[in-house]
Amino acid sequence: MAEHLVMQHADWLAEGERRFGSDAMRWRFVCPSCGHVASVQDWRNAGAPSGAVAFSCVGRYTGADHSNTFKHAGGPCNYTSGGLFVINRLFVMTADGKETPVFEFAEVESAGEGARA
């Protein structure tokens, strides 16, 4: 298995705020499978449960099929971090010591007008 990075939950929250501001709906993440960038608002608009944010590609909730999964072709796709193949590089450690795979934050320049609002 490839080496992965672990962040404490509080540090992860602080990084999101540093990159995108205090409105978490504007925080953006990159699917490790297809490369699609989505905001928390995108997951909400798609009707995804809150636990899907940065854990499953938004495409799972917009009807995307498997054709973009694992191809890093821009997506969206139907990848989930809870499946057989966990390709996430970033894990968040909760207070109870559990490591949860999450999507990495998008670069600020990928956030367009949403950054630092």
Short mmCIF file of N, CA and C in Angstrom, two decimals:
data_model
loop_
_atom_site.label_atom_id
_atom_site.label_comp_id
_atom_site.label_asym_id
_atom_site.label_seq_id
_atom_site.Cartn_x
_atom_site.Cartn_y
_atom_site.Cartn_z
N MET A 1 0.84 -1.18 0.00
CA MET A 1 0.00 0.00 0.00
C MET A 1 0.88 1.24 0.00
N ALA A 2 0.50 2.24 -0.77
CA ALA A 2 1.26 3.48 -0.83
C ALA A 2 1.18 4.21 0.51
N GLU A 3 2.22 4.96 0.80
CA GLU A 3 2.26 5.72 2.04
C GLU A 3 1.14 6.75 2.06
N HIS A 4 0.55 6.94 3.23
CA HIS A 4 -0.50 7.95 3.32
C HIS A 4 -0.18 8.97 4.41
N LEU A 5 -0.85 10.11 4.32
CA LEU A 5 -0.66 11.21 5.25
C LEU A 5 -1.80 11.19 6.26
N VAL A 6 -1.50 11.53 7.51
CA VAL A 6 -2.52 11.58 8.55
C VAL A 6 -2.52 12.97 9.17
N MET A 7 -3.72 13.56 9.27
CA MET A 7 -3.89 14.85 9.93
C MET A 7 -4.84 14.67 11.10
N GLN A 8 -4.59 15.37 12.18
CA GLN A 8 -5.55 15.42 13.27
C GLN A 8 -6.79 16.17 12.78
N HIS A 9 -7.96 15.80 13.29
CA HIS A 9 -9.21 16.41 12.84
C HIS A 9 -9.17 17.94 12.98
N ALA A 10 -8.70 18.44 14.11
CA ALA A 10 -8.64 19.90 14.32
C ALA A 10 -7.73 20.57 13.30
N ASP A 11 -6.62 19.93 12.95
CA ASP A 11 -5.70 20.49 11.96
C ASP A 11 -6.34 20.49 10.58
N TRP A 12 -7.10 19.45 10.28
CA TRP A 12 -7.79 19.35 8.99
C TRP A 12 -8.82 20.47 8.86
N LEU A 13 -9.59 20.71 9.92
CA LEU A 13 -10.57 21.80 9.92
C LEU A 13 -9.88 23.15 9.75
N ALA A 14 -8.77 23.34 10.44
CA ALA A 14 -8.03 24.60 10.34
C ALA A 14 -7.48 24.80 8.93
N GLU A 15 -7.04 23.72 8.28
CA GLU A 15 -6.52 23.82 6.91
C GLU A 15 -7.63 24.20 5.95
N GLY A 16 -8.81 23.63 6.11
CA GLY A 16 -9.94 23.99 5.26
C GLY A 16 -10.29 25.46 5.40
N GLU A 17 -10.31 25.95 6.62
CA GLU A 17 -10.62 27.36 6.85
C GLU A 17 -9.51 28.26 6.30
N ARG A 18 -8.27 27.84 6.45
CA ARG A 18 -7.15 28.64 5.93
C ARG A 18 -7.26 28.78 4.41
N ARG A 19 -7.60 27.69 3.74
CA ARG A 19 -7.67 27.71 2.28
C ARG A 19 -8.90 28.41 1.74
N PHE A 20 -10.05 28.16 2.35
CA PHE A 20 -11.32 28.56 1.73
C PHE A 20 -12.18 29.49 2.56
N GLY A 21 -11.79 29.78 3.79
CA GLY A 21 -12.59 30.66 4.63
C GLY A 21 -13.48 29.87 5.57
N SER A 22 -14.24 30.58 6.37
CA SER A 22 -15.04 29.94 7.42
C SER A 22 -16.32 29.29 6.92
N ASP A 23 -16.78 29.63 5.71
CA ASP A 23 -17.99 29.01 5.16
C ASP A 23 -17.63 27.65 4.56
N ALA A 24 -17.86 26.59 5.33
CA ALA A 24 -17.48 25.24 4.90
C ALA A 24 -18.17 24.82 3.61
N MET A 25 -19.30 25.41 3.26
CA MET A 25 -19.98 25.06 2.00
C MET A 25 -19.10 25.38 0.80
N ARG A 26 -18.13 26.25 0.97
CA ARG A 26 -17.23 26.64 -0.12
C ARG A 26 -15.94 25.83 -0.16
N TRP A 27 -15.75 24.99 0.83
CA TRP A 27 -14.56 24.15 0.83
C TRP A 27 -14.64 23.19 -0.34
N ARG A 28 -13.50 22.93 -0.99
CA ARG A 28 -13.48 22.10 -2.19
C ARG A 28 -12.47 20.97 -2.04
N PHE A 29 -12.82 19.83 -2.61
CA PHE A 29 -12.02 18.62 -2.48
C PHE A 29 -11.85 17.97 -3.84
N VAL A 30 -10.77 17.19 -3.99
CA VAL A 30 -10.46 16.51 -5.25
C VAL A 30 -10.68 15.01 -5.07
N CYS A 31 -11.50 14.42 -5.92
CA CYS A 31 -11.69 12.97 -5.90
C CYS A 31 -10.37 12.31 -6.29
N PRO A 32 -9.88 11.37 -5.49
CA PRO A 32 -8.60 10.72 -5.81
C PRO A 32 -8.71 9.76 -6.99
N SER A 33 -9.91 9.44 -7.40
CA SER A 33 -10.11 8.50 -8.48
C SER A 33 -10.20 9.18 -9.84
N CYS A 34 -11.04 10.22 -9.94
CA CYS A 34 -11.26 10.85 -11.24
C CYS A 34 -10.70 12.26 -11.34
N GLY A 35 -10.35 12.87 -10.21
CA GLY A 35 -9.81 14.22 -10.22
C GLY A 35 -10.85 15.32 -10.21
N HIS A 36 -12.13 14.96 -10.15
CA HIS A 36 -13.19 15.97 -10.13
C HIS A 36 -13.10 16.80 -8.85
N VAL A 37 -13.23 18.11 -8.99
CA VAL A 37 -13.22 19.01 -7.84
C VAL A 37 -14.66 19.39 -7.52
N ALA A 38 -15.04 19.20 -6.26
CA ALA A 38 -16.40 19.53 -5.83
C ALA A 38 -16.36 20.25 -4.49
N SER A 39 -17.33 21.14 -4.32
CA SER A 39 -17.46 21.86 -3.04
C SER A 39 -18.46 21.12 -2.16
N VAL A 40 -18.44 21.45 -0.88
CA VAL A 40 -19.43 20.88 0.03
C VAL A 40 -20.83 21.22 -0.47
N GLN A 41 -21.00 22.43 -1.01
CA GLN A 41 -22.30 22.83 -1.56
C GLN A 41 -22.70 21.92 -2.72
N ASP A 42 -21.74 21.48 -3.54
CA ASP A 42 -22.05 20.56 -4.64
C ASP A 42 -22.64 19.26 -4.11
N TRP A 43 -22.05 18.71 -3.04
CA TRP A 43 -22.59 17.48 -2.44
C TRP A 43 -24.01 17.73 -1.93
N ARG A 44 -24.19 18.85 -1.25
CA ARG A 44 -25.52 19.19 -0.73
C ARG A 44 -26.53 19.30 -1.87
N ASN A 45 -26.16 20.01 -2.94
CA ASN A 45 -27.06 20.19 -4.09
C ASN A 45 -27.42 18.86 -4.74
N ALA A 46 -26.50 17.89 -4.67
CA ALA A 46 -26.74 16.57 -5.26
C ALA A 46 -27.58 15.67 -4.35
N GLY A 47 -27.87 16.14 -3.14
CA GLY A 47 -28.67 15.34 -2.21
C GLY A 47 -27.88 14.31 -1.44
N ALA A 48 -26.57 14.45 -1.43
CA ALA A 48 -25.71 13.48 -0.72
C ALA A 48 -25.82 13.69 0.79
N PRO A 49 -25.70 12.61 1.57
CA PRO A 49 -25.67 12.77 3.02
C PRO A 49 -24.38 13.46 3.45
N SER A 50 -24.37 14.08 4.60
CA SER A 50 -23.19 14.84 5.03
C SER A 50 -21.95 13.96 5.13
N GLY A 51 -22.10 12.69 5.45
CA GLY A 51 -20.96 11.78 5.55
C GLY A 51 -20.30 11.46 4.22
N ALA A 52 -20.94 11.82 3.12
CA ALA A 52 -20.36 11.56 1.79
C ALA A 52 -19.36 12.63 1.38
N VAL A 53 -19.42 13.79 2.00
CA VAL A 53 -18.53 14.90 1.64
C VAL A 53 -17.08 14.50 1.87
N ALA A 54 -16.27 14.65 0.83
CA ALA A 54 -14.83 14.32 0.86
C ALA A 54 -14.58 12.85 1.15
N PHE A 55 -15.59 12.01 0.98
CA PHE A 55 -15.47 10.57 1.22
C PHE A 55 -15.89 9.78 -0.02
N SER A 56 -16.92 10.25 -0.71
CA SER A 56 -17.41 9.63 -1.95
C SER A 56 -17.49 10.72 -3.01
N CYS A 57 -17.16 10.37 -4.24
CA CYS A 57 -17.24 11.36 -5.32
C CYS A 57 -18.69 11.82 -5.46
N VAL A 58 -18.86 13.10 -5.71
CA VAL A 58 -20.20 13.67 -5.87
C VAL A 58 -20.95 12.97 -7.00
N GLY A 59 -20.22 12.36 -7.93
CA GLY A 59 -20.86 11.64 -9.03
C GLY A 59 -21.74 10.49 -8.58
N ARG A 60 -21.48 9.93 -7.42
CA ARG A 60 -22.35 8.86 -6.88
C ARG A 60 -23.76 9.36 -6.67
N TYR A 61 -23.91 10.68 -6.53
CA TYR A 61 -25.21 11.27 -6.23
C TYR A 61 -25.78 12.06 -7.39
N THR A 62 -25.03 12.10 -8.50
CA THR A 62 -25.52 12.80 -9.69
C THR A 62 -25.77 11.84 -10.85
N GLY A 63 -25.61 10.54 -10.59
CA GLY A 63 -25.87 9.55 -11.62
C GLY A 63 -24.68 9.16 -12.46
N ALA A 64 -23.48 9.55 -12.07
CA ALA A 64 -22.29 9.16 -12.84
C ALA A 64 -22.11 7.65 -12.79
N ASP A 65 -21.67 7.09 -13.90
CA ASP A 65 -21.41 5.65 -13.92
C ASP A 65 -19.94 5.40 -13.60
N HIS A 66 -19.51 4.20 -13.80
CA HIS A 66 -18.13 3.82 -13.45
C HIS A 66 -17.11 4.18 -14.52
N SER A 67 -17.51 4.76 -15.64
CA SER A 67 -16.58 4.97 -16.76
C SER A 67 -15.41 5.89 -16.42
N ASN A 68 -15.56 6.80 -15.48
CA ASN A 68 -14.44 7.68 -15.10
C ASN A 68 -13.70 7.20 -13.86
N THR A 69 -14.22 6.18 -13.20
CA THR A 69 -13.62 5.71 -11.95
C THR A 69 -12.21 5.18 -12.20
N PHE A 70 -11.27 5.60 -11.39
CA PHE A 70 -9.85 5.22 -11.44
C PHE A 70 -9.12 5.73 -12.67
N LYS A 71 -9.70 6.64 -13.43
CA LYS A 71 -9.06 7.12 -14.66
C LYS A 71 -8.48 8.51 -14.52
N HIS A 72 -8.75 9.21 -13.45
CA HIS A 72 -8.29 10.57 -13.21
C HIS A 72 -8.48 11.41 -14.46
N ALA A 73 -9.69 11.31 -15.04
CA ALA A 73 -10.00 11.99 -16.29
C ALA A 73 -10.93 13.19 -16.11
N GLY A 74 -11.12 13.65 -14.89
CA GLY A 74 -11.94 14.83 -14.68
C GLY A 74 -13.31 14.55 -14.09
N GLY A 75 -13.83 13.36 -14.30
CA GLY A 75 -15.05 12.89 -13.68
C GLY A 75 -16.24 13.81 -13.84
N PRO A 76 -17.21 13.70 -12.99
CA PRO A 76 -17.21 12.91 -11.76
C PRO A 76 -17.39 11.42 -12.02
N CYS A 77 -17.20 10.65 -10.95
CA CYS A 77 -17.31 9.20 -11.05
C CYS A 77 -18.12 8.67 -9.87
N ASN A 78 -18.10 7.38 -9.65
CA ASN A 78 -18.87 6.82 -8.53
C ASN A 78 -17.97 6.21 -7.45
N TYR A 79 -16.73 6.69 -7.34
CA TYR A 79 -15.79 6.19 -6.33
C TYR A 79 -16.26 6.52 -4.92
N THR A 80 -16.00 5.60 -4.00
CA THR A 80 -16.19 5.86 -2.58
C THR A 80 -14.99 5.37 -1.80
N SER A 81 -14.62 6.10 -0.78
CA SER A 81 -13.49 5.71 0.07
C SER A 81 -13.82 4.50 0.92
N GLY A 82 -15.08 4.12 0.96
CA GLY A 82 -15.49 2.97 1.76
C GLY A 82 -15.55 1.68 0.98
N GLY A 83 -15.03 1.67 -0.24
CA GLY A 83 -15.08 0.48 -1.07
C GLY A 83 -13.87 -0.42 -0.88
N LEU A 84 -13.76 -1.39 -1.75
CA LEU A 84 -12.68 -2.36 -1.70
C LEU A 84 -11.31 -1.71 -1.91
N PHE A 85 -11.24 -0.75 -2.82
CA PHE A 85 -9.97 -0.10 -3.14
C PHE A 85 -9.96 1.31 -2.55
N VAL A 86 -9.19 1.50 -1.50
CA VAL A 86 -9.05 2.82 -0.89
C VAL A 86 -7.76 3.44 -1.43
N ILE A 87 -7.91 4.41 -2.32
CA ILE A 87 -6.75 5.02 -2.97
C ILE A 87 -6.43 6.40 -2.40
N ASN A 88 -7.15 6.81 -1.38
CA ASN A 88 -6.92 8.11 -0.76
C ASN A 88 -5.52 8.16 -0.17
N ARG A 89 -4.87 9.32 -0.30
CA ARG A 89 -3.57 9.53 0.34
C ARG A 89 -3.71 10.19 1.70
N LEU A 90 -4.85 10.85 1.95
CA LEU A 90 -5.04 11.61 3.18
C LEU A 90 -6.05 10.93 4.09
N PHE A 91 -5.69 10.84 5.36
CA PHE A 91 -6.58 10.28 6.39
C PHE A 91 -6.67 11.30 7.51
N VAL A 92 -7.86 11.42 8.10
CA VAL A 92 -8.07 12.30 9.24
C VAL A 92 -8.24 11.44 10.47
N MET A 93 -7.47 11.77 11.52
CA MET A 93 -7.57 11.02 12.77
C MET A 93 -8.52 11.75 13.73
N THR A 94 -9.53 11.02 14.16
CA THR A 94 -10.50 11.58 15.09
C THR A 94 -9.99 11.45 16.53
N ALA A 95 -10.71 12.06 17.45
CA ALA A 95 -10.30 12.08 18.86
C ALA A 95 -10.17 10.67 19.44
N ASP A 96 -10.94 9.72 18.90
CA ASP A 96 -10.87 8.34 19.41
C ASP A 96 -9.76 7.52 18.75
N GLY A 97 -8.94 8.17 17.91
CA GLY A 97 -7.80 7.50 17.29
C GLY A 97 -8.11 6.79 15.99
N LYS A 98 -9.33 6.91 15.48
CA LYS A 98 -9.70 6.26 14.22
C LYS A 98 -9.23 7.11 13.04
N GLU A 99 -8.60 6.45 12.07
CA GLU A 99 -8.18 7.12 10.83
C GLU A 99 -9.25 6.91 9.77
N THR A 100 -9.75 8.01 9.22
CA THR A 100 -10.78 7.96 8.20
C THR A 100 -10.22 8.51 6.90
N PRO A 101 -10.34 7.77 5.78
CA PRO A 101 -9.85 8.30 4.51
C PRO A 101 -10.72 9.46 4.04
N VAL A 102 -10.08 10.51 3.55
CA VAL A 102 -10.80 11.67 3.02
C VAL A 102 -10.13 12.11 1.72
N PHE A 103 -10.88 12.86 0.92
CA PHE A 103 -10.31 13.46 -0.28
C PHE A 103 -9.41 14.62 0.15
N GLU A 104 -8.39 14.88 -0.64
CA GLU A 104 -7.51 16.01 -0.36
C GLU A 104 -8.22 17.31 -0.74
N PHE A 105 -7.83 18.39 -0.07
CA PHE A 105 -8.37 19.70 -0.42
C PHE A 105 -7.92 20.06 -1.83
N ALA A 106 -8.79 20.77 -2.55
CA ALA A 106 -8.41 21.30 -3.86
C ALA A 106 -7.44 22.46 -3.64
N GLU A 107 -6.67 22.75 -4.64
CA GLU A 107 -5.80 23.92 -4.57
C GLU A 107 -6.68 25.16 -4.56
N VAL A 108 -6.22 26.19 -3.92
CA VAL A 108 -7.01 27.42 -3.80
C VAL A 108 -7.36 27.98 -5.17
N GLU A 109 -6.43 27.96 -6.12
CA GLU A 109 -6.73 28.49 -7.44
C GLU A 109 -7.83 27.70 -8.14
N SER A 110 -8.06 26.45 -7.76
CA SER A 110 -9.16 25.66 -8.31
C SER A 110 -10.50 26.10 -7.74
N ALA A 111 -10.47 26.88 -6.67
CA ALA A 111 -11.69 27.28 -5.99
C ALA A 111 -12.34 28.50 -6.63
N GLY A 112 -11.64 29.17 -7.52
CA GLY A 112 -12.21 30.33 -8.19
C GLY A 112 -12.70 31.37 -7.21
N GLU A 113 -13.92 31.84 -7.42
CA GLU A 113 -14.47 32.89 -6.58
C GLU A 113 -14.78 32.42 -5.18
N GLY A 114 -14.76 31.11 -4.93
CA GLY A 114 -15.11 30.60 -3.61
C GLY A 114 -14.01 30.76 -2.58
N ALA A 115 -12.81 31.00 -2.99
CA ALA A 115 -11.70 31.08 -2.04
C ALA A 115 -11.77 32.36 -1.22
N ARG A 116 -11.49 32.20 0.04
CA ARG A 116 -11.35 33.33 0.96
C ARG A 116 -12.56 34.23 1.00
N ALA A 117 -13.73 33.69 0.86
CA ALA A 117 -14.95 34.51 0.91
C ALA A 117 -15.34 34.80 2.34
#
